[in-house]
Amino acid sequence: MRCYPEDISDKTNLYTAIQTNAAYQGLKHPVKKSDDGKYLPDFTYRYMTEDIPYGLVVIRGIAEIVGVETPNIDKVLLWSQDKMGKEYLVNSKIQGKDVEKSRAPQRYKFTTVESIL
């Protein structure tokens, strides 16, 4: 709401704010045609290559440090890292080989709330 105050027509909650944000209207995830003629999401597009390591992995890393379980984020991360050929979440921890290419606090060796603050 800070970034799009004039674009959001229903600020009741996060869901309605996203759904009624005019700035998001028309955005679609690019697709690629597969060898068998089907269309599949382009897993190399920025929605995956940027939003996952610089957004969702960061949120998951912070949640891990403060002890908050994130079952739905974990599902999304496991699915997306598989599609992207990346590894962030391993054995329910942000410790995969690609953490060093993310902005997760674990990349910087932050493992406690005190170290983040």
Coordinates of C-alpha atoms in Angstrom, one line a residue:
M1 CA 0.0 0.0 0.0
R2 CA 3.0 2.2 0.5
C3 CA 4.2 1.7 -3.1
Y4 CA 0.8 1.6 -4.8
P5 CA -1.5 3.8 -2.7
E6 CA -3.5 5.1 -5.7
D7 CA -3.6 1.8 -7.6
I8 CA -5.3 -0.3 -4.9
S9 CA -9.0 -0.1 -4.9
D10 CA -9.7 -2.4 -2.0
K11 CA -7.3 -2.1 0.9
T12 CA -9.3 -4.4 3.3
N13 CA -6.7 -7.0 3.5
L14 CA -3.6 -8.4 1.7
Y15 CA -5.6 -10.6 -0.6
T16 CA -7.9 -7.8 -1.8
A17 CA -5.0 -5.4 -2.1
I18 CA -3.2 -7.7 -4.4
Q19 CA -6.3 -8.6 -6.4
T20 CA -7.4 -5.0 -6.9
N21 CA -4.0 -3.5 -7.5
A22 CA -4.2 -1.9 -11.0
A23 CA -0.4 -2.0 -11.3
Y24 CA -0.6 -5.8 -11.3
Q25 CA -3.3 -6.1 -13.9
G26 CA -2.2 -7.9 -17.0
L27 CA 1.0 -9.4 -15.5
K28 CA 1.4 -12.9 -16.7
H29 CA 4.1 -15.5 -16.1
P30 CA 5.9 -16.2 -19.4
V31 CA 5.7 -19.7 -20.9
K32 CA 7.8 -21.8 -23.2
K33 CA 6.7 -24.4 -25.7
S34 CA 8.0 -27.8 -24.9
D35 CA 9.1 -30.4 -27.4
D36 CA 5.8 -32.2 -27.2
G37 CA 3.9 -28.9 -28.0
K38 CA 2.7 -28.2 -24.5
Y39 CA 3.2 -24.8 -22.9
L40 CA 5.0 -24.7 -19.6
P41 CA 6.1 -21.9 -17.3
D42 CA 9.5 -20.4 -18.1
F43 CA 11.3 -21.3 -14.9
T44 CA 14.2 -19.0 -15.9
Y45 CA 12.1 -15.9 -15.8
R46 CA 12.7 -13.2 -13.2
Y47 CA 9.6 -14.1 -11.2
M48 CA 11.4 -17.3 -10.3
T49 CA 15.1 -16.3 -10.5
E50 CA 14.7 -13.1 -8.5
D51 CA 11.6 -13.5 -6.3
I52 CA 12.6 -16.9 -4.9
P53 CA 16.2 -16.2 -3.8
Y54 CA 15.8 -12.5 -3.0
G55 CA 12.3 -12.8 -1.5
L56 CA 10.9 -16.1 -0.4
V57 CA 14.2 -17.6 0.7
V58 CA 14.9 -14.5 2.8
I59 CA 11.5 -14.8 4.5
R60 CA 11.9 -18.5 5.1
G61 CA 15.4 -17.9 6.5
I62 CA 14.2 -15.3 9.0
A63 CA 11.3 -17.6 10.0
E64 CA 13.8 -20.4 10.7
I65 CA 15.9 -18.1 12.9
V66 CA 12.9 -17.0 15.0
G67 CA 11.4 -20.5 15.2
V68 CA 8.3 -20.0 13.0
E69 CA 7.2 -23.0 11.0
T70 CA 6.4 -22.3 7.4
P71 CA 4.8 -25.5 5.8
N72 CA 3.3 -23.7 2.8
I73 CA 6.5 -21.7 2.1
D74 CA 8.4 -24.9 2.3
K75 CA 6.2 -26.5 -0.3
V76 CA 6.6 -23.6 -2.6
L77 CA 10.4 -23.5 -2.1
L78 CA 10.8 -27.3 -2.6
W79 CA 8.7 -27.1 -5.8
S80 CA 10.4 -24.0 -7.3
Q81 CA 13.9 -25.0 -6.4
D82 CA 13.3 -28.3 -8.2
K83 CA 12.0 -26.6 -11.3
M84 CA 14.9 -24.1 -11.3
G85 CA 17.6 -26.6 -10.6
K86 CA 18.5 -24.8 -7.4
E87 CA 18.9 -25.8 -3.8
Y88 CA 18.0 -23.6 -0.9
L89 CA 15.9 -25.6 1.5
V90 CA 17.4 -29.0 2.5
N91 CA 16.3 -31.2 5.4
S92 CA 13.9 -28.4 6.5
K93 CA 16.8 -25.9 6.8
I94 CA 18.0 -23.0 4.7
Q95 CA 21.4 -24.7 4.0
G96 CA 21.4 -25.7 0.3
K97 CA 24.3 -25.2 -2.1
D98 CA 22.6 -22.1 -3.6
V99 CA 22.0 -20.2 -0.3
E100 CA 25.2 -18.3 -1.1
K101 CA 23.5 -16.8 -4.1
S102 CA 20.5 -15.7 -2.2
R103 CA 19.9 -12.9 0.4
A104 CA 18.9 -15.3 3.2
P105 CA 20.4 -14.3 6.5
Q106 CA 22.1 -17.7 6.6
R107 CA 24.2 -16.6 3.7
Y108 CA 25.7 -14.0 6.0
K109 CA 26.1 -16.5 8.9
F110 CA 23.2 -14.9 10.8
T111 CA 21.7 -17.7 12.9
T112 CA 20.2 -15.8 15.9
V113 CA 17.8 -12.9 16.3
E114 CA 20.6 -11.0 17.9
S115 CA 22.9 -11.4 14.9
I116 CA 20.2 -10.1 12.6
L117 CA 19.5 -7.1 14.8

